[in-house]
GROMACS .gro file of C-alpha atoms in nm:
model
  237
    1UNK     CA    1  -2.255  -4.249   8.907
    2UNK     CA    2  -2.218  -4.611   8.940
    3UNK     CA    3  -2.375  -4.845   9.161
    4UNK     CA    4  -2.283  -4.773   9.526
    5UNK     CA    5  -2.071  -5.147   9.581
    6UNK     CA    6  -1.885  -5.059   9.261
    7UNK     CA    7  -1.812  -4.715   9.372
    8UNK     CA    8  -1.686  -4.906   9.667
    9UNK     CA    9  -1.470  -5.136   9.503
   10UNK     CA   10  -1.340  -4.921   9.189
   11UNK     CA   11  -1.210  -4.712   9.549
   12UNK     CA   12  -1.042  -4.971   9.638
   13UNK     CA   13  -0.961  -5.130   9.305
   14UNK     CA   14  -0.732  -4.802   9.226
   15UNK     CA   15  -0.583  -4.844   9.558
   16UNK     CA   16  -0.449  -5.184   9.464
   17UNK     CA   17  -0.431  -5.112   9.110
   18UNK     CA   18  -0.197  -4.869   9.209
   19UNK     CA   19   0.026  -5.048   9.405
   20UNK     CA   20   0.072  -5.314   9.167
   21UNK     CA   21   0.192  -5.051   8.922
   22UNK     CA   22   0.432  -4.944   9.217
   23UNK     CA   23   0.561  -5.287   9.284
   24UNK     CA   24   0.607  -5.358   8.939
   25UNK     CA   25   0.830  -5.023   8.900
   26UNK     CA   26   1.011  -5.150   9.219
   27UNK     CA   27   1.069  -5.473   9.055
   28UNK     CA   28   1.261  -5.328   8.766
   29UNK     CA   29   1.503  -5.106   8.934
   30UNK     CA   30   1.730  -5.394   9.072
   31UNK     CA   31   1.788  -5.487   8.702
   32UNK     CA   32   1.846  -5.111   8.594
   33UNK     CA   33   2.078  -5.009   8.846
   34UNK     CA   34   2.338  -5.369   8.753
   35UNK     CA   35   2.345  -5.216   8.455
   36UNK     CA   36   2.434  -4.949   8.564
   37UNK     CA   37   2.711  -5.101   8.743
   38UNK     CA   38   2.801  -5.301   8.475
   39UNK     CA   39   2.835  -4.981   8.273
   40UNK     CA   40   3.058  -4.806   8.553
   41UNK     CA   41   3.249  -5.103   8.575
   42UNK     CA   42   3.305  -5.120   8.204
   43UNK     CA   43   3.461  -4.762   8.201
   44UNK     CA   44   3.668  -4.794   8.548
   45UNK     CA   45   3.804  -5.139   8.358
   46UNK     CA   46   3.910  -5.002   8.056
   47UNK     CA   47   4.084  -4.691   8.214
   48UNK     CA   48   4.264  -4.949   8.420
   49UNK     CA   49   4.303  -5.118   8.081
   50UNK     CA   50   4.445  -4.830   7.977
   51UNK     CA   51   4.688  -4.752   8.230
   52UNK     CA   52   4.811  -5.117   8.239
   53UNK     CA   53   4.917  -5.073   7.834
   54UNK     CA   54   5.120  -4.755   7.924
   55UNK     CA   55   5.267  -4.950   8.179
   56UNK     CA   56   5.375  -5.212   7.996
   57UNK     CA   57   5.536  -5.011   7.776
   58UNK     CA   58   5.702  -4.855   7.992
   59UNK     CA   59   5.822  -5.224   8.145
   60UNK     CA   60   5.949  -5.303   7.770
   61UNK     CA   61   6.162  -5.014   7.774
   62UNK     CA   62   6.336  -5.046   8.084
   63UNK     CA   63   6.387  -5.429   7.982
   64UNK     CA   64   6.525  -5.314   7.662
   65UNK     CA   65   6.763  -5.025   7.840
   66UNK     CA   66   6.916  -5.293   8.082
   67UNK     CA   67   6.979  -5.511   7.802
   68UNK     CA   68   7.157  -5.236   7.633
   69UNK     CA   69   7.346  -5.214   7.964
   70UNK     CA   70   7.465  -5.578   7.980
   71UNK     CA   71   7.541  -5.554   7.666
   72UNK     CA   72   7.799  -5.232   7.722
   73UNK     CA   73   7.917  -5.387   7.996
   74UNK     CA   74   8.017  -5.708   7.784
   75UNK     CA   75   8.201  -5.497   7.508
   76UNK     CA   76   8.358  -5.303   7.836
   77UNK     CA   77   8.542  -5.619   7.987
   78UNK     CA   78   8.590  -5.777   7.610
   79UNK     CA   79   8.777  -5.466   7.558
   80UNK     CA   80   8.975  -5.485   7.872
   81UNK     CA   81   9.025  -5.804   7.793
   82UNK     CA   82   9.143  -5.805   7.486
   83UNK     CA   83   9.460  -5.584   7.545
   84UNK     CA   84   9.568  -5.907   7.704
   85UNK     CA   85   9.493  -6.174   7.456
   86UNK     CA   86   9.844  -6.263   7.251
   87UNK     CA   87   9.678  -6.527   7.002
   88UNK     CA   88   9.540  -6.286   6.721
   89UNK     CA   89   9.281  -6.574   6.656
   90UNK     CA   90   9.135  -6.496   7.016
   91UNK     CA   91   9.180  -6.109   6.968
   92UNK     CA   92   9.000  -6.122   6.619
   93UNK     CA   93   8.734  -6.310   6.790
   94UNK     CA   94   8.673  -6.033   7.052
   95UNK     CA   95   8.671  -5.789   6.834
   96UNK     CA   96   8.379  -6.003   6.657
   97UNK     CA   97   8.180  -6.012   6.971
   98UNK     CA   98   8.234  -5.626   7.017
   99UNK     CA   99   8.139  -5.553   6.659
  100UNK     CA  100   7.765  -5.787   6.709
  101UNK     CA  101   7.731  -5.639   7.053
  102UNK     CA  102   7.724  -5.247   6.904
  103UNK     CA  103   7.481  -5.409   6.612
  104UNK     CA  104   7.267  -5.540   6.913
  105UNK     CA  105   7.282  -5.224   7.114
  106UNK     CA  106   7.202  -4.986   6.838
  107UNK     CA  107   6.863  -5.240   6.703
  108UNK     CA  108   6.783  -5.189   7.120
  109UNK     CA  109   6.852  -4.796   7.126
  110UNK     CA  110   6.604  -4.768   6.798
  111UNK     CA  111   6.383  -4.995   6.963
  112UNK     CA  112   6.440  -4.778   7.321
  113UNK     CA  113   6.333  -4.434   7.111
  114UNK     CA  114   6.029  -4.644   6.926
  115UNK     CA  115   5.879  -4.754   7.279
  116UNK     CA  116   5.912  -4.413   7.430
  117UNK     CA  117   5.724  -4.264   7.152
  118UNK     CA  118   5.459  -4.575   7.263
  119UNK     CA  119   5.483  -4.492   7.588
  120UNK     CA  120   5.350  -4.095   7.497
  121UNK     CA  121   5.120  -4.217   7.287
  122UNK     CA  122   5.026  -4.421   7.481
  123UNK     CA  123   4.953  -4.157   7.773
  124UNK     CA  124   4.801  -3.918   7.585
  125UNK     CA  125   4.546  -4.228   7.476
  126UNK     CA  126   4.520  -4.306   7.898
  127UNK     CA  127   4.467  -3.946   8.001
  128UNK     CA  128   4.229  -3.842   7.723
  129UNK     CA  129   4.017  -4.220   7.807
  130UNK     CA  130   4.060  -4.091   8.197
  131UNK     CA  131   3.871  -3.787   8.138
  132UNK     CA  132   3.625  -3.925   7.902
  133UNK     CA  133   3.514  -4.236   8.141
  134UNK     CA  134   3.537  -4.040   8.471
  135UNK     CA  135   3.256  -3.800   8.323
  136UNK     CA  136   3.103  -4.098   8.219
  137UNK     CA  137   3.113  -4.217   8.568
  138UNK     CA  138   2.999  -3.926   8.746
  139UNK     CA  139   2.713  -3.954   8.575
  140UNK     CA  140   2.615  -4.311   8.611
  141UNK     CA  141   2.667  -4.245   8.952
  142UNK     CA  142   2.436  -3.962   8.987
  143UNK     CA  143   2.171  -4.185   8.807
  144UNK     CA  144   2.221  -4.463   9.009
  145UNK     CA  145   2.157  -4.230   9.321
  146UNK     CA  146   1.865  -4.134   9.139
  147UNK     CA  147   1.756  -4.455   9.108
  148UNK     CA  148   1.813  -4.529   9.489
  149UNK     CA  149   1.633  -4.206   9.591
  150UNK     CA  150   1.323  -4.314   9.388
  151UNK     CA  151   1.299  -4.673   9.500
  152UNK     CA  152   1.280  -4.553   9.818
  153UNK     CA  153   0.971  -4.301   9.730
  154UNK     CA  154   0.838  -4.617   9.563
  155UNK     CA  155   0.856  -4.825   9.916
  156UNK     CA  156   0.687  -4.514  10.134
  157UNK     CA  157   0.412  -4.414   9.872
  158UNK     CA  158   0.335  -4.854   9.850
  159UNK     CA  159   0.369  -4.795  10.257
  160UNK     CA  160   0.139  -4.552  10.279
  161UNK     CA  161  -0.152  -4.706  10.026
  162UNK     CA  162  -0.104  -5.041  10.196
  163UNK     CA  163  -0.175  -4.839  10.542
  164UNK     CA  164  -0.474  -4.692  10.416
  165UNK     CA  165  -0.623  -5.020  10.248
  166UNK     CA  166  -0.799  -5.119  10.513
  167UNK     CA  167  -1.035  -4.845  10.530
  168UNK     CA  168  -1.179  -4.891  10.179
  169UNK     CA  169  -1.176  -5.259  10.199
  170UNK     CA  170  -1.426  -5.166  10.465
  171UNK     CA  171  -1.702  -5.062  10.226
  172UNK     CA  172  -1.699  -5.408  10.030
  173UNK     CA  173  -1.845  -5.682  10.150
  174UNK     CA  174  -1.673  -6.008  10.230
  175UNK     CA  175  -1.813  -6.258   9.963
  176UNK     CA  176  -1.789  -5.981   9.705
  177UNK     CA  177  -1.418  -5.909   9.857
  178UNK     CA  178  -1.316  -6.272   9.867
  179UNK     CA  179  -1.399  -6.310   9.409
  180UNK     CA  180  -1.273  -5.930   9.392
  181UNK     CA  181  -0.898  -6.086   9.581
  182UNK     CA  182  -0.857  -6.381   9.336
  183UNK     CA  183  -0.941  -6.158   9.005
  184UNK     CA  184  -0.674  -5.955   9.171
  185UNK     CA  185  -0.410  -6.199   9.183
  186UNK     CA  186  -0.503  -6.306   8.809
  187UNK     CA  187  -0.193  -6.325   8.604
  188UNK     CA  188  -0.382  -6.143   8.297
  189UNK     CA  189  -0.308  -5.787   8.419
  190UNK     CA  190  -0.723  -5.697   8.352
  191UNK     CA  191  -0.861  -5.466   8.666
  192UNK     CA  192  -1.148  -5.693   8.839
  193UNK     CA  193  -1.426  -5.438   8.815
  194UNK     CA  194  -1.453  -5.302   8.431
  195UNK     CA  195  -1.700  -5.052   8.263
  196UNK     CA  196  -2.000  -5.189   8.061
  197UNK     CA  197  -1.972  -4.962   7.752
  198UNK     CA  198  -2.278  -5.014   7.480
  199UNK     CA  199  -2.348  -5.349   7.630
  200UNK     CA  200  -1.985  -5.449   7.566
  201UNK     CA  201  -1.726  -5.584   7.866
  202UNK     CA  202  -1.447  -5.418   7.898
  203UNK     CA  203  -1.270  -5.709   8.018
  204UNK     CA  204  -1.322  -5.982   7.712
  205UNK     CA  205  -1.474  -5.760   7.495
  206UNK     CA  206  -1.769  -5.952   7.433
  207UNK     CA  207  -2.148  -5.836   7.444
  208UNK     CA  208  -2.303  -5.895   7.807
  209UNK     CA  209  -2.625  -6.080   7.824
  210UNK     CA  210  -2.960  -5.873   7.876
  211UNK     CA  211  -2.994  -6.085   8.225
  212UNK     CA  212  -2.673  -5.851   8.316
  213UNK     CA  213  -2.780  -5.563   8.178
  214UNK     CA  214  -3.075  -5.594   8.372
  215UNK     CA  215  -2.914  -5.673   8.725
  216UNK     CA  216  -2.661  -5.366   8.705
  217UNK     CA  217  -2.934  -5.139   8.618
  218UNK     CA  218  -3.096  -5.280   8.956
  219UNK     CA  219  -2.774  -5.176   9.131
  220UNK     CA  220  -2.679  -5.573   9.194
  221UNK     CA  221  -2.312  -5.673   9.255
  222UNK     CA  222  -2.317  -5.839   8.875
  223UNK     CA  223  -2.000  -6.056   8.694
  224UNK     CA  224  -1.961  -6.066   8.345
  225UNK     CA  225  -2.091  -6.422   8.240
  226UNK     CA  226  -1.762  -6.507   7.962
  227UNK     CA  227  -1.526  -6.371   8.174
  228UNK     CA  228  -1.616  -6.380   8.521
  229UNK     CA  229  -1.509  -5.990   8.601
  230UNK     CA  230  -1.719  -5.755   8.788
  231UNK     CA  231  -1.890  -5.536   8.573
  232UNK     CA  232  -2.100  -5.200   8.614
  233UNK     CA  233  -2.271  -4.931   8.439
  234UNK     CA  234  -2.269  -4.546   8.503
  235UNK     CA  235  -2.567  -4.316   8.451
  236UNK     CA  236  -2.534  -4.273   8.123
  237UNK     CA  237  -2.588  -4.649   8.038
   0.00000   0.00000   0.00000
């Protein structure tokens, strides 16, 4: 076993150690679940997408239908009109009109049975894409529920650890506490307290000096001299 203050303080190092991990997890999930979003957002949009091409297809028809209509109805009253025209110049000119009218309204009526074959494809495109993205959905919901379930077993287990902190900072002492704190908050991610393995650190790597050696093997609260960690030994060193 190792020496009794770095039994102490690997106790409490895995405490924190562990809620670091924790927070860091916690950290990430914000991120995750936009994507989410992003992603069920995506798929709701293009359904919508979708749904608005149909539609205007649908629009272009009926446009198309009451042009056809205006059109009929111009050829009705030319028609009407024409039994009473006596100049034959007037007449033939009517009858012009007429004839371009049917030209127009018979482009429109192919044009009419070309958008309605639009229009089904078109549905057939929006219902198969409806299916599709709401399976799609349903899932990225149930993930993102997943995801909101779990950050909140994040917050109570990094509750509970923080509740219980106190009673192993308790077996450390103050001075030892106060260096063990700032090699906490390090931004190099290395645990304070590391293992002395064949006289190597297992923080920089790099061979301890025999005036170490010496102190753990005493039992002394001892800091690696190149990096400043806490190091210790177990029995079999």
């Amino acid at each position: 076993m190792a020496a009794r203050w770095a039994e102490a303080l690997l106790k409490l190092q895995t405490v924190d150690l562990r809620i670091r991990e924790l927070e860091t997890r916690l950290a990430l999930l914000p991120k995750e679940m936009g994507t989410l979003k992003d992603k069920r957002d995506a798929a709701v949009a293009e359904v919508a997408a979708a749904a608005n091409a149909a539609k205007k297809i649908e629009l272009d028809r009926r446009h198309v239908e009451s042009e056809i209509e205006k059109l009929n109805a111009e050829n009705k009253k030319l028609q009407q009109q024409s039994s009473m025209v006596k100049k034959n110049t007037e007449y033939q000119a009517m009858l012009g009109t007429i004839a371009l009218n049917e030209k127009k309204i018979g482009d429109l009526e192919s044009r009419v049975l070309e958008l309605m074959d639009e229009f089904e494809e078109a549905k057939k495109a929006y219902r198969k894409l409806k299916q599709n993205n709401e399976a799609a959905v349903n899932a990225i919901r149930a993930e993102f529920d997943e995801l909101v379930a779990f950050a909140g077993d994040l917050k109570k287990e990094i509750a509970q650890l923080k509740a219980e902190r106190p009673a192993d900072v308790c077996g450390v002492d103050n001075e030892t506490l106060a260096r063990y704190n700032r090699l906490l908050a390090g931004k190099d991610g290395v645990p304070p307290l590391v293992k002395v393995e064949n006289e190597i650190c297992g923080s920089c790597h790099l061979r301890v000096t025999r005036q170490a050696m010496t102190n753990m093997q005493k039992g002394a609260v001892t800091s690696c001299e190149n990096c400043m960690h806490f190091i210790y030994l177990d029995d079999a060193e």
